[in-house]
mmCIF file of C-alpha atoms in Angstrom:
data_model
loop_
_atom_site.group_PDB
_atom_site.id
_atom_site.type_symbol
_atom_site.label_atom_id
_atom_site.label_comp_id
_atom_site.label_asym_id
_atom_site.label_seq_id
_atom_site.Cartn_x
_atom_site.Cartn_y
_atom_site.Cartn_z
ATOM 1 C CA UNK O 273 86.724 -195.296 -268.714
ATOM 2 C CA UNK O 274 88.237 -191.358 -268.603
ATOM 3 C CA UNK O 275 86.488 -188.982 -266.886
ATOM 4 C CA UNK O 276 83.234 -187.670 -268.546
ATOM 5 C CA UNK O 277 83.177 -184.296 -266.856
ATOM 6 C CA UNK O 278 84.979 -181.470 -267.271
ATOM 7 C CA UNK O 279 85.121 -178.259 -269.438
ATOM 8 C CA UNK O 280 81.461 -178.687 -270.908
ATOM 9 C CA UNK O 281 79.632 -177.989 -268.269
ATOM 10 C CA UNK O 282 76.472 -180.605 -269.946
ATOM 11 C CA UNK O 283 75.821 -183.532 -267.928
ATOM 12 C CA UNK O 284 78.162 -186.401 -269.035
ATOM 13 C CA UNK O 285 75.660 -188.305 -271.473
ATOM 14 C CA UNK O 286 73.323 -185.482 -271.810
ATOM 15 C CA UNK O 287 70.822 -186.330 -274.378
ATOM 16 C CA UNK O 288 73.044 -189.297 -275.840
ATOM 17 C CA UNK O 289 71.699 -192.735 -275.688
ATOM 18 C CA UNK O 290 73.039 -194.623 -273.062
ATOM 19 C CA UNK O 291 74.267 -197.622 -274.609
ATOM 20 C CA UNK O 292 76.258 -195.308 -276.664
ATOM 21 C CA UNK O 293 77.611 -192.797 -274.010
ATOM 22 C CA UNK O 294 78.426 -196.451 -272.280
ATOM 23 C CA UNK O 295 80.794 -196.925 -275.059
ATOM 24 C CA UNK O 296 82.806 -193.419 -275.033
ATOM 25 C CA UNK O 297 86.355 -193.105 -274.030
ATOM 26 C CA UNK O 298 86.708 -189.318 -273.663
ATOM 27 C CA UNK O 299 89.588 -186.922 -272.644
ATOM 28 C CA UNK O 300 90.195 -186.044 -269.255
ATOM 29 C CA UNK O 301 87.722 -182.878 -270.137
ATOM 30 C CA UNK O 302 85.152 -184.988 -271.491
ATOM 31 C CA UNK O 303 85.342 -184.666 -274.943
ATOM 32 C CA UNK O 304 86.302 -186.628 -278.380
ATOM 33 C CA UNK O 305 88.083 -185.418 -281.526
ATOM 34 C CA UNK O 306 85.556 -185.357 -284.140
ATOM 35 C CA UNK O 307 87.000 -185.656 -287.708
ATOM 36 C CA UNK O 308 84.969 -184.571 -290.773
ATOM 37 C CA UNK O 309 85.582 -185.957 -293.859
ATOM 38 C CA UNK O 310 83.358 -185.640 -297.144
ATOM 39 C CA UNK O 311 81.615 -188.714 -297.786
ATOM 40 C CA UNK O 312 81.597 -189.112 -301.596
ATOM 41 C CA UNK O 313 85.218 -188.722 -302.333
ATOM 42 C CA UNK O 314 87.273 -189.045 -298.385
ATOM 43 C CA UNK O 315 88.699 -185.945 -298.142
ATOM 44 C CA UNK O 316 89.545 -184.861 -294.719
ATOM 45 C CA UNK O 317 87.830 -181.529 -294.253
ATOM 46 C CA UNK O 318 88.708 -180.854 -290.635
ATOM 47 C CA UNK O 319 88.674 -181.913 -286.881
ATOM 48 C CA UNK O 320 86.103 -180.384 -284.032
ATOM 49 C CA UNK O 321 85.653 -181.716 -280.879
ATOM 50 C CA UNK O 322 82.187 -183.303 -279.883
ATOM 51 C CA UNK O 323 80.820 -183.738 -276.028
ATOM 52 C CA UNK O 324 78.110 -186.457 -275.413
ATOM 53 C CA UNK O 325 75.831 -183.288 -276.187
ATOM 54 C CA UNK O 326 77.615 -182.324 -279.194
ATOM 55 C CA UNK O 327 77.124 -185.991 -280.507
ATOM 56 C CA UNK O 328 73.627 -185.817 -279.438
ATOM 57 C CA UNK O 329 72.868 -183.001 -281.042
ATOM 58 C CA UNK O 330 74.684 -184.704 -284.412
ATOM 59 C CA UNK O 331 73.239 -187.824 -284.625
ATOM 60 C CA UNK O 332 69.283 -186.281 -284.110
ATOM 61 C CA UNK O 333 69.785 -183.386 -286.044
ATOM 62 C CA UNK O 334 71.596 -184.622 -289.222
ATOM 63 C CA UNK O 335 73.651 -181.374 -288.620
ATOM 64 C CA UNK O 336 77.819 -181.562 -286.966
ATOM 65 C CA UNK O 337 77.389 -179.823 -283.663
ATOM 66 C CA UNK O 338 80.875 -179.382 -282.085
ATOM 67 C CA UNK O 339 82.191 -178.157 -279.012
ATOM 68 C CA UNK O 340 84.030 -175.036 -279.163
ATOM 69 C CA UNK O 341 87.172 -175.614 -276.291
ATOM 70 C CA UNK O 342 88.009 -171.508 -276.556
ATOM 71 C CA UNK O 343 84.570 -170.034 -276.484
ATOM 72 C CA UNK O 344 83.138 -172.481 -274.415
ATOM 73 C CA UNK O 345 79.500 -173.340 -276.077
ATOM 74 C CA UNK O 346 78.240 -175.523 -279.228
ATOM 75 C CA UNK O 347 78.256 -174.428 -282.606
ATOM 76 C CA UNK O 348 76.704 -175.622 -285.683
ATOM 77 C CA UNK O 349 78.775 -175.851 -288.793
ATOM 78 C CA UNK O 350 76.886 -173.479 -291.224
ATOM 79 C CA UNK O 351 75.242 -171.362 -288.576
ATOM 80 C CA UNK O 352 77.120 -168.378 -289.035
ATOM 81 C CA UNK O 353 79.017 -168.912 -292.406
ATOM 82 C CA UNK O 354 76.669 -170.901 -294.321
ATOM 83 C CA UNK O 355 78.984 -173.703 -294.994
ATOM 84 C CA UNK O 356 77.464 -176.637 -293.755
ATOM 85 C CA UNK O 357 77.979 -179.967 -292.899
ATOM 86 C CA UNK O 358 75.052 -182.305 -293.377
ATOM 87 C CA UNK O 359 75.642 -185.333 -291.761
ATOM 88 C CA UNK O 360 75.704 -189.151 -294.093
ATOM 89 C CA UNK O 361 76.815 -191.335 -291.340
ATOM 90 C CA UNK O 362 78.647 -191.611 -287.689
ATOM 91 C CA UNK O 363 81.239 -193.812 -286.453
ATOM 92 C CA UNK O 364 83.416 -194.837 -283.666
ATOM 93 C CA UNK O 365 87.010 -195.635 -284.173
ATOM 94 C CA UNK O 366 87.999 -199.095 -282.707
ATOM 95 C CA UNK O 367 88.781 -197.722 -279.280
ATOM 96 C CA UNK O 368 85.758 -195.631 -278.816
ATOM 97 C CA UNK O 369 87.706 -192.598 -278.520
ATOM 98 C CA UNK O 370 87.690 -191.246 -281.693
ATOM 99 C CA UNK O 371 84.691 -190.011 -284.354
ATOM 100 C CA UNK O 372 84.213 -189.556 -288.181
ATOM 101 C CA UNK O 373 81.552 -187.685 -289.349
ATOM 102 C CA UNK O 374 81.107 -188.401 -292.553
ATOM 103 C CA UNK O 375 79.539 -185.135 -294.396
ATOM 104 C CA UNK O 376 78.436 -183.206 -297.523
ATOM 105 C CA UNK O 377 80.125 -180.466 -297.003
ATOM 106 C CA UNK O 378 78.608 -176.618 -298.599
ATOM 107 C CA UNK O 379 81.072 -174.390 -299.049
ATOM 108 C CA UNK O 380 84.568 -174.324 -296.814
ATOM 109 C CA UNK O 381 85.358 -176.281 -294.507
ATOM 110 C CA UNK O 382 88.201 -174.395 -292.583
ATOM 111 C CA UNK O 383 87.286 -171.008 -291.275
ATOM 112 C CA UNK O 384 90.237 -169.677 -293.130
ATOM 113 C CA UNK O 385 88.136 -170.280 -295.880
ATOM 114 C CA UNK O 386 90.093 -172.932 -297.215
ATOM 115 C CA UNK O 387 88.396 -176.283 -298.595
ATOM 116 C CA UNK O 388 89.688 -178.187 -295.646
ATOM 117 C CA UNK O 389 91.913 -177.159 -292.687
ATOM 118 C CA UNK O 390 94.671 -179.412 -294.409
ATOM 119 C CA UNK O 391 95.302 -177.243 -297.527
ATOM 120 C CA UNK O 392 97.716 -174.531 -296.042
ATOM 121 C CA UNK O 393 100.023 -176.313 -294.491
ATOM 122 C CA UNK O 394 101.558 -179.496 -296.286
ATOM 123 C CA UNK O 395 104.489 -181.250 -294.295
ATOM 124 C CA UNK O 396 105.238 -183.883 -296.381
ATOM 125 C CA UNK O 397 104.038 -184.019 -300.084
ATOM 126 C CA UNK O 398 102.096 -186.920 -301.407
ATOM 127 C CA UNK O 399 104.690 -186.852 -304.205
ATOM 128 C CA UNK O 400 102.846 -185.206 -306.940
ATOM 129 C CA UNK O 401 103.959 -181.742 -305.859
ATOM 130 C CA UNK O 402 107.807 -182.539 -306.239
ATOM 131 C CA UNK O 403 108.169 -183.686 -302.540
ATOM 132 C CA UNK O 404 110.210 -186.954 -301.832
ATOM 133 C CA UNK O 405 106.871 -189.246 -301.067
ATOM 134 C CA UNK O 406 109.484 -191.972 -300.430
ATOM 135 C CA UNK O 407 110.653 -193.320 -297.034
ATOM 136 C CA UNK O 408 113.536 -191.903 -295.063
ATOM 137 C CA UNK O 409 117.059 -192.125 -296.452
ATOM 138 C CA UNK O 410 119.119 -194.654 -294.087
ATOM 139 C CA UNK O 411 122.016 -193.347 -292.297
ATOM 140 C CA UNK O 412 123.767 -196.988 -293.442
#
């Protein structure tokens, strides 16, 4: 199992249940990418980063608490912009290392103020915006 210590500074399972903080394959600074998505129609709203804490606090609460990696301390989505995230269900990805939140989200997501934090930026278009949606041309 990775290393549950690190830039936190909460105990490794704080208030988590055991047989769950058991389960956890973290980053080398104890945390786990967190992705939101909304739970009615699976749009990926964003990604936060959860200690055992943070997913504490999410699971008992019914609110997403994340773990902010630049300020150093928790925050509650809605707490300061009034876009919340109430939480519909919690699950692990099939290494343990990964979580989706599944959430009604109020408001934006991003703190852009975008619905989502993948809005701005499109890479590759799903092909309904006049982006090739196909697979790479061959060099044959």
């Amino acid at each position: 199992m990775t290393s549950t210590t690190g830039t936190t500074g909460a105990s490794p399972s704080g208030g988590l249940a055991p047989e769950i903080a058991a389960r956890l394959k973290r980053s080398a600074d104890g945390l786990l990418p967190a992705i939101a998505q909304q739970y009615d129609t699976g749009e990926v709203l964003m990604l936060g980063w959860m200690d055992d804490e943070a997913l504490h606090r999410t699971l008992t609460t019914g609110r997403c608490t994340y773990w902010s990696r630049s300020r150093r301390e928790y925050w509650v989505k809605g707490d300061t912009s009034g876009h919340f995230q109430w939480v519909k269900s919690v699950a692990l990805d099939c290494d343990a290392d990964t979580v989706l939140v599944k959430v009604d989200q109020v408001g934006a997501a991003c703190h852009t103020g975008d619905r989502t934090c993948f809005d701005a930026d499109v890479l590759l278009g799903d092909g309904g915006d006049g982006a090739d949606s196909g697979p790479p041309a061959s060099n044959q």
